Amino acid sequence: MLDIINIVLYKLILGKSIGGIHFKPFNSFEIHSLAEVIKKGGLMGYYIGTDIGGTFTDTVVMDEEGQLSISKVPSTPVNFAQGLTDGLITVAEGRSVSTEELLEQSRLFIHGCTVATNTLINHSGAKVGMITTQGFEDTMEIMRATALVQGLPVEAWYHKGRNPRPFPVMPRDRVVGIKERIDWKGAEVVALSAEEVRSAVDFLIKEKGCEVLAVCFLWSFVNPEHELEARKIISEAYPEIYVDCSHQIVGLIGEYERFSTTALNSYLRPEVEDYVSDLEGRLDELGLGARLLIMLANGGSLYGMEAARHAVSMIGSGPTGGVLAGKLMGELIGAEDIITTDMGGTSFDISIIARGEIHFTKKSTHERHAVGVPMAEIESIGAGGGSIAYIDEGIMKVGPRSAGMDPGPVCYGKGGTEPTVTDADAVLGFLNPEFFLGGKMSLDKEGAERAIKEKLANPLGISAVEAASGIYQIVNAHMADAIRFHAFQRGYDPRDFTIFAFGGAGPMHAVGYGEEIGARAIIVPLSGLSTVLSAFGICNSDVVRDYFSSIGMPFPPEDLGRLNEIYARMEDSGTKEIAADGFESHDVEIQRSAGMRYHFQLTDVDIAVPGGVLDEEKVQRILKEYDRRYAELYGEHAGFKESGRDLINEFVRVVGRTPKGMIEQEKLEKPDPSAARKGERPVYFPSVREFVNTSIYDGDALRPGNVVPGPAVLEMTGTTVVVSPGYYARLDSYSNIYLDGEEGVSTNKAGGD
Amino acid sequence: MEDTSQALQQLLPFGQPHPDLAPPQPLERTFSLKEPPVELDAITYEILKHRLWYIVLTIGETLKKVSGTTVVVEGNDFSVYLTDSDGAPVFLGPYVMMHSGIADMLVANTISLNMGEDVGIYDGDMFFCNDPWLGPIHQCDCAVVSPVFVGEEIFAWTGVTLHQIDMGGVDIGGLCPNAQTYYAEPSMYPAIKIVEKGKFRHDIDRMIRRNSRLPGIVALDVRSMIGANEVAQRDLMELVEKYGADVVKSAMIMVQNRTSEAFKERLSGLPRGKFRGRDFLEIGGNAPGLQDEIYEVQVTTTNTGDKLVFDYSGTCKQSGGFVNCGVGGLRSGTLTSFVEPLAWDLAWNAGLLANIEIITQEGTLHNPEPPAAVSDGIGEAAVITLGAATRSVILMVLLDEELRQESWATSGGAFLGNTMGGLDQRGQIWGTLLMDTVSGIPSGANAGMDGIDVGGTPGIPYSLMANVETNEFHYPLLYLYRRMAQDASGPGYNRGGSRIELCMTLHDTFYMLLLLWTHGSEFPNSLGGSGGLSGNCARAKLAMGTDIEERFSRGEWPQDIDEFEPESLAAKSESHLGAGSVLYLSPQSTAGYGDPLKREPERVLADVRKNLVSRETALKFYGVVVKGDPPQMDEEATALERGRIIELRLSDGRKPSEWGELVPRDLQGSPPSSTDTLAEVKDRKAEGRTLLTMGMGLRLIEKQNGDMVWACHDCGYEYCAVEENPKLEAKMRVGCLNDFAGPHTAATRLDNPRFFCRQFYCPNCGLMWNAETARASDPIVHDVEFDRDYLASL
């Protein structure tokens, strides 16, 4: 059945051009100075974004004519590159050009992929050996005493004795301690024993069969000499062996997170490098005109093999594209504060864009392992279309267990017997049994209703529809709770935010959870394009290089010169490296920030730092900004200013700007949507507790300016938008769908009127 | 022979109240479960419950964000709670359970002290309390609770308790070995207004800061507590506005009632009867006049089928020093003992508390009379209350086929409390509680698996230790190692978890003060299940004025504290470290499950290969012979060795009544002689229906004639009637801890031991099915006595 769905989608979206959305490049002044790759072919050509997910491979192709094409084809897990080429072929066919032509004339080719995530989930990474400071060999096993809880939902903490340890990316018997020690100031306490390094490496490679080595010493981020020396020794003895040094992977204090990230990088790197080099080879054969860029979780991209060397940053590559697309759309419509919500089959992903900036984290967990490189923060909870509803002691519960894709919801008719959120959506009438996935798959609504009746409604003594309504309300409330908590943890009030709802099920539930948290506005971005939003974001990513330093000092510093020197050194490296990527200074942007905290405090806050030489005036600005941001995060009286402030780490991000796709605004047409109206059917809305005769629209046929009064259901190829009674769906000039409440729920009119 | 048997009978019977103390009384519950004002449907309830839960999580997040201490931010050493109007908890957050058990007392006491007097309780008030007679376990655990008003009525209370680094008192850190009464301990603030009608009381804040050595940190934490309550109140009021007070109240009451019903149901599925436990603590050092004291908590826990009654009669009288705890410690220790093993899947709230009863005597270690010193209550009396209660609860777990696979089937050790401070590398004053020895303890074994090495403190669902680099950045310390210790897990069919060990020297400073406030250095507090042995004791070693700097300059990196010939520090000790001092700390580890001889030799070999078990321990405790490098197992020699150990158990073991005094034979003089014969043993097989199994050790068998007897799990040897104590019919050996309780168990008083391990074996097959650690004068615990009606129902 899975295959059939894929084929359906494949045929259906085959190279489809999205009507109503046009793309134009930025003005020629900016393009004039773009990277060498762009210059090579002049201004004309294709801009391509591809996103290989676990199930589907999405492709977005934009051209200078303003044409935008997308395709969605099945991913090919045995060899993901196959799915990617399938996607390109599909788009090319749709545009009536040859694949070779498409690639040859490509000016930008950015790729998001799931290879790192898959390698981690399947435990199929390389055999890693680690050499570390003697006495600290157990750091990765000890996991700061969180082996039973790290990366697990809070409910699982209640009996940690029932939780297994995470699988080890590098078992303890492949860790060897070496005599060496640096202290907190970077001073050498004990010299590195070269002899011990040599014998450790012989042991790890010859006896343990390690394929990659991670060199992880204490305090290496302050003084990297020992790590560099060890690497030199290894490379002399085994020039063909990969070596990752911890200070080059994570430049921050905290050995567990640094070692863990380095080990993960080493673990993923060979697989990722193989993948990238294979892909580069294929694309080369097909005559790709641009250099392959790969999307990383830090929100930017890097060229092929260099990206592969940052394999750990490739975890979350695809979903980050979705966040990036959210940011870009926010910029277009003038929304600065956005919460992106992606509701798929098994999970609900939340991310925050505040004041136009993506919220990054320096500490995340993946498969329960700590990762300490900056990543766009995406929180995932177990709620999606496949979430199973059940009765526990007379109370209805939904999720986190999911029916997944196989067997999937009951209404898929693939043998699922447990009622899910999607089944509820079918019973309530949100999903059209005859128009699921554009009508190429029919849903067994009766089966869904029967399952809900037997498993939920009968035991509770209510009707099947009431039970389905319960599922809908509970899953919405849980998602709202998760959004609220996630925002709160980061110091934000979600009521100040606009919700972007995408993913297969997001637009169907958006009014539900958006209203629950009292969001400023609820938007389904780019209507039909919302199902390939990640690829769209990937297509628009910049080349980004991050530089860290972790030299702590009281702030204001006694020696301002030292701080200037730290920033200058990082910027110097960055400027050189980005120039080597082919970017000229017009297209290079340098961003500085610092991690600061009040003395005594342990959590640091990232503050933007002005460019150029820091002087007294700029120092005062930083101080003010820190106090302001701190109060914003933790409350007006929380900061303990008398204790003084510490600067903990320094951060420089060098951005090479690539040409952006800009969606062209279209003229707004009349509000009347009747041209797209397909008919009507009864739909049950939990807010009014009854079936209402509801207009059904062909969502793909709606035009900018159309306003659809609720109750209504907008059916699109990849998703369904539900407009509850009292709400209006309004398409702005970019074809974003605003879900406005009657009483001014949505006040954000930017780009719309 | 008759004499020794009588002598055993004359030992103070277990659980007997002290004749010179007030008679045991039930500890009053301060709330009642209620009926919801409106009936909620299954959907609204689920939505509201989830929301209320997130409100409670939000309180904890706020605390962590604002607080400045590793104790709060990394150790999660705090608790948060939402209660209804009279203090009945709706949710106790997933943080330190040892502070959570006090929520209802704290609120009830705050109400009774302030309501109706001049003070009054008004909208926008918040109360600060660290008075151990009102709820907190010791003075460093400070609480801020605040009423949530709907109209003129108190609708609910929110609250937080957190450990403050220093609240004053005669010793730094506020845990005061030098105190003999509470007058020398941190000042007590008995539910006073820190916020009055929404206005922060700077005078009260000044007073609290004035009494602390670290006023800045205390001030910050006080603010974090206020901020956390504010956020929770705002969220709760929003919910009330949206759904109405009655609906939200109903959801709160339903959460409690549903927990209560589910907990009762779980109890009804467990064996009914009496289950006994005890635990000890030693002073062992720095506490004037108390150096040699040992204190004991005893409990007899009765499962009535819908209620657990914890009767602490027999617990020793209160101490003349700082190891007592406020009665909150008695409640919290009791609550913590069963929530994880028996209620991991329920909301923790009044629904649990309503179904337990605590019986206690005033004037005892955990229910002391003023002016008892209590400043180390959390680490001492409260923890061994938890230890004793856990021992009783795990007996129920051992009797349940499913629970023993996953729940605690052994009792854990305790953390190693420490206070450090002095001048830091930047010339400023520093002080901390190093969380390494709090979070770095393992979880115990059960029937399903080995204990988890460094799996984190039980009773703190999520605790975390700082990175070595973070500690070295903040404090003038240079770690030599922080690793998993070898031979640190309690042997068993499933072994206990391994503890962390750390060794450090002073760096960029010339002085540091170290206070230790722990126990279990002389004997282990962990107790194995079904013949599993104990984990290690807490260890602290110190070498002063070493040549470590010279070693560094010679390019040497020390690998073990013992290279410096250190002294072992007593459980309570005060040390002044200077240049060249090298310090080693390691908390207790946890116990094993089942006879170690039952462990598959391959698993022992795997541990040897991982360096977690030494070859000596493999041989001595597991009977596994490991040879060669890399280590290989000698199967034949292993079979012979295991046979030899069984032989020794049978030939050397004696019935308890045949022992003169319960001290090892090598300390006792001439060995006792055996009276039973092999033939007698062979005949005593119980044939019949197995009614219950108790872990890997015992079966309860109903014989054809209807008699119910305890029998050996493996061979069916009949010990005695179900009413009697099968240990008294087993073969027993008594030995020194490091030979009998586990490898390297004891750390102090090795040459003058007061505690011994008693191992109990099947007289027929030699299966070890129980081991207990006690003083010679302590009676052999009669673990389980079933309720007669329960037996009849089997």
Short mmCIF file of N, CA, C and O in Angstrom, two decimals, chain A residues 325-363:
data_model
loop_
_atom_site.label_atom_id
_atom_site.label_comp_id
_atom_site.label_asym_id
_atom_site.label_seq_id
_atom_site.Cartn_x
_atom_site.Cartn_y
_atom_site.Cartn_z
N ALA A 325 12.52 28.34 5.66
CA ALA A 325 11.43 28.81 4.81
C ALA A 325 10.48 29.68 5.63
O ALA A 325 9.99 30.71 5.15
N GLY A 326 10.26 29.29 6.88
CA GLY A 326 9.40 30.08 7.76
C GLY A 326 9.97 31.48 7.95
O GLY A 326 9.25 32.49 7.89
N LYS A 327 11.27 31.53 8.15
CA LYS A 327 11.92 32.83 8.35
C LYS A 327 11.78 33.69 7.09
O LYS A 327 11.45 34.88 7.16
N LEU A 328 12.02 33.07 5.94
CA LEU A 328 11.94 33.83 4.68
C LEU A 328 10.54 34.35 4.43
O LEU A 328 10.34 35.50 4.05
N MET A 329 9.55 33.49 4.67
CA MET A 329 8.18 33.92 4.44
C MET A 329 7.81 35.01 5.43
O MET A 329 7.08 35.94 5.09
N GLY A 330 8.32 34.87 6.64
CA GLY A 330 8.07 35.90 7.66
C GLY A 330 8.59 37.25 7.18
O GLY A 330 7.92 38.28 7.30
N GLU A 331 9.79 37.22 6.59
CA GLU A 331 10.37 38.47 6.09
C GLU A 331 9.49 39.08 5.00
O GLU A 331 9.25 40.28 4.98
N LEU A 332 8.98 38.22 4.13
CA LEU A 332 8.17 38.73 3.03
C LEU A 332 6.88 39.37 3.51
O LEU A 332 6.45 40.38 2.99
N ILE A 333 6.26 38.76 4.51
CA ILE A 333 4.95 39.29 4.94
C ILE A 333 5.09 40.21 6.15
O ILE A 333 4.09 40.66 6.69
N GLY A 334 6.30 40.43 6.58
CA GLY A 334 6.51 41.36 7.68
C GLY A 334 6.15 40.79 9.04
O GLY A 334 5.77 41.52 9.94
N ALA A 335 6.25 39.46 9.18
CA ALA A 335 6.03 38.85 10.50
C ALA A 335 7.40 38.51 11.09
O ALA A 335 8.16 37.77 10.50
N GLU A 336 7.71 39.08 12.25
CA GLU A 336 9.03 38.86 12.84
C GLU A 336 9.04 37.69 13.81
O GLU A 336 10.06 37.04 13.98
N ASP A 337 7.91 37.48 14.46
CA ASP A 337 7.86 36.45 15.50
C ASP A 337 6.96 35.31 15.05
O ASP A 337 5.75 35.47 14.92
N ILE A 338 7.60 34.19 14.81
CA ILE A 338 6.88 33.07 14.20
C ILE A 338 7.18 31.78 14.95
O ILE A 338 8.31 31.55 15.37
N ILE A 339 6.15 30.97 15.10
CA ILE A 339 6.38 29.60 15.56
C ILE A 339 6.01 28.70 14.41
O ILE A 339 4.86 28.73 13.94
N THR A 340 6.98 27.93 13.91
CA THR A 340 6.64 27.01 12.83
C THR A 340 6.19 25.70 13.44
O THR A 340 6.76 25.23 14.43
N THR A 341 5.13 25.14 12.88
CA THR A 341 4.62 23.87 13.39
C THR A 341 4.43 22.92 12.22
O THR A 341 3.79 23.26 11.24
N ASP A 342 5.04 21.77 12.33
CA ASP A 342 5.01 20.80 11.23
C ASP A 342 4.40 19.51 11.79
O ASP A 342 5.02 18.80 12.56
N MET A 343 3.15 19.26 11.42
CA MET A 343 2.46 18.08 11.94
C MET A 343 2.43 17.03 10.85
O MET A 343 1.79 17.20 9.81
N GLY A 344 3.17 15.95 11.08
CA GLY A 344 3.21 14.88 10.09
C GLY A 344 2.48 13.65 10.61
O GLY A 344 1.51 13.76 11.37
N GLY A 345 2.95 12.48 10.20
CA GLY A 345 2.28 11.26 10.58
C GLY A 345 2.55 10.83 12.01
O GLY A 345 1.68 10.34 12.70
N THR A 346 3.79 11.03 12.47
CA THR A 346 4.12 10.53 13.80
C THR A 346 4.55 11.62 14.76
O THR A 346 4.52 11.44 15.96
N SER A 347 5.01 12.77 14.22
CA SER A 347 5.53 13.77 15.15
C SER A 347 5.05 15.16 14.81
O SER A 347 4.59 15.44 13.70
N PHE A 348 5.17 16.01 15.81
CA PHE A 348 4.78 17.40 15.70
C PHE A 348 6.03 18.21 16.03
O PHE A 348 6.54 18.13 17.14
N ASP A 349 6.55 18.93 15.05
CA ASP A 349 7.81 19.67 15.23
C ASP A 349 7.54 21.15 15.42
O ASP A 349 6.79 21.75 14.66
N ILE A 350 8.20 21.70 16.43
CA ILE A 350 7.99 23.11 16.77
C ILE A 350 9.33 23.84 16.67
O ILE A 350 10.35 23.33 17.15
N SER A 351 9.34 25.02 16.06
CA SER A 351 10.55 25.84 16.14
C SER A 351 10.16 27.30 16.25
O SER A 351 9.03 27.67 15.93
N ILE A 352 11.10 28.08 16.74
CA ILE A 352 10.79 29.48 17.02
C ILE A 352 11.66 30.42 16.18
O ILE A 352 12.87 30.21 16.07
N ILE A 353 11.02 31.42 15.62
CA ILE A 353 11.74 32.50 14.95
C ILE A 353 11.32 33.76 15.70
O ILE A 353 10.14 34.11 15.72
N ALA A 354 12.25 34.38 16.40
CA ALA A 354 11.91 35.55 17.20
C ALA A 354 12.67 36.76 16.67
O ALA A 354 13.87 36.66 16.41
N ARG A 355 11.98 37.86 16.54
CA ARG A 355 12.57 39.09 15.96
C ARG A 355 13.27 38.78 14.64
O ARG A 355 14.36 39.27 14.36
N GLY A 356 12.68 37.90 13.90
CA GLY A 356 13.22 37.58 12.58
C GLY A 356 14.41 36.63 12.60
O GLY A 356 14.97 36.32 11.57
N GLU A 357 14.80 36.17 13.79
CA GLU A 357 15.95 35.28 13.86
C GLU A 357 15.52 33.88 14.30
O GLU A 357 14.75 33.73 15.25
N ILE A 358 16.08 32.89 13.64
CA ILE A 358 15.82 31.50 14.03
C ILE A 358 16.40 31.25 15.41
O ILE A 358 17.48 31.75 15.73
N HIS A 359 15.68 30.51 16.22
CA HIS A 359 16.20 30.20 17.56
C HIS A 359 17.16 29.03 17.47
O HIS A 359 16.79 27.94 17.08
N PHE A 360 18.40 29.29 17.84
CA PHE A 360 19.41 28.24 17.79
C PHE A 360 19.67 27.68 19.17
O PHE A 360 19.48 28.36 20.17
N THR A 361 20.12 26.45 19.22
CA THR A 361 20.55 25.89 20.50
C THR A 361 21.95 25.34 20.32
O THR A 361 22.32 24.88 19.25
N LYS A 362 22.73 25.42 21.39
CA LYS A 362 24.06 24.83 21.35
C LYS A 362 24.07 23.47 22.02
O LYS A 362 25.11 22.83 22.11
N LYS A 363 22.93 23.09 22.57
CA LYS A 363 22.88 21.78 23.22
C LYS A 363 21.61 21.07 22.81
O LYS A 363 20.51 21.50 23.16
#
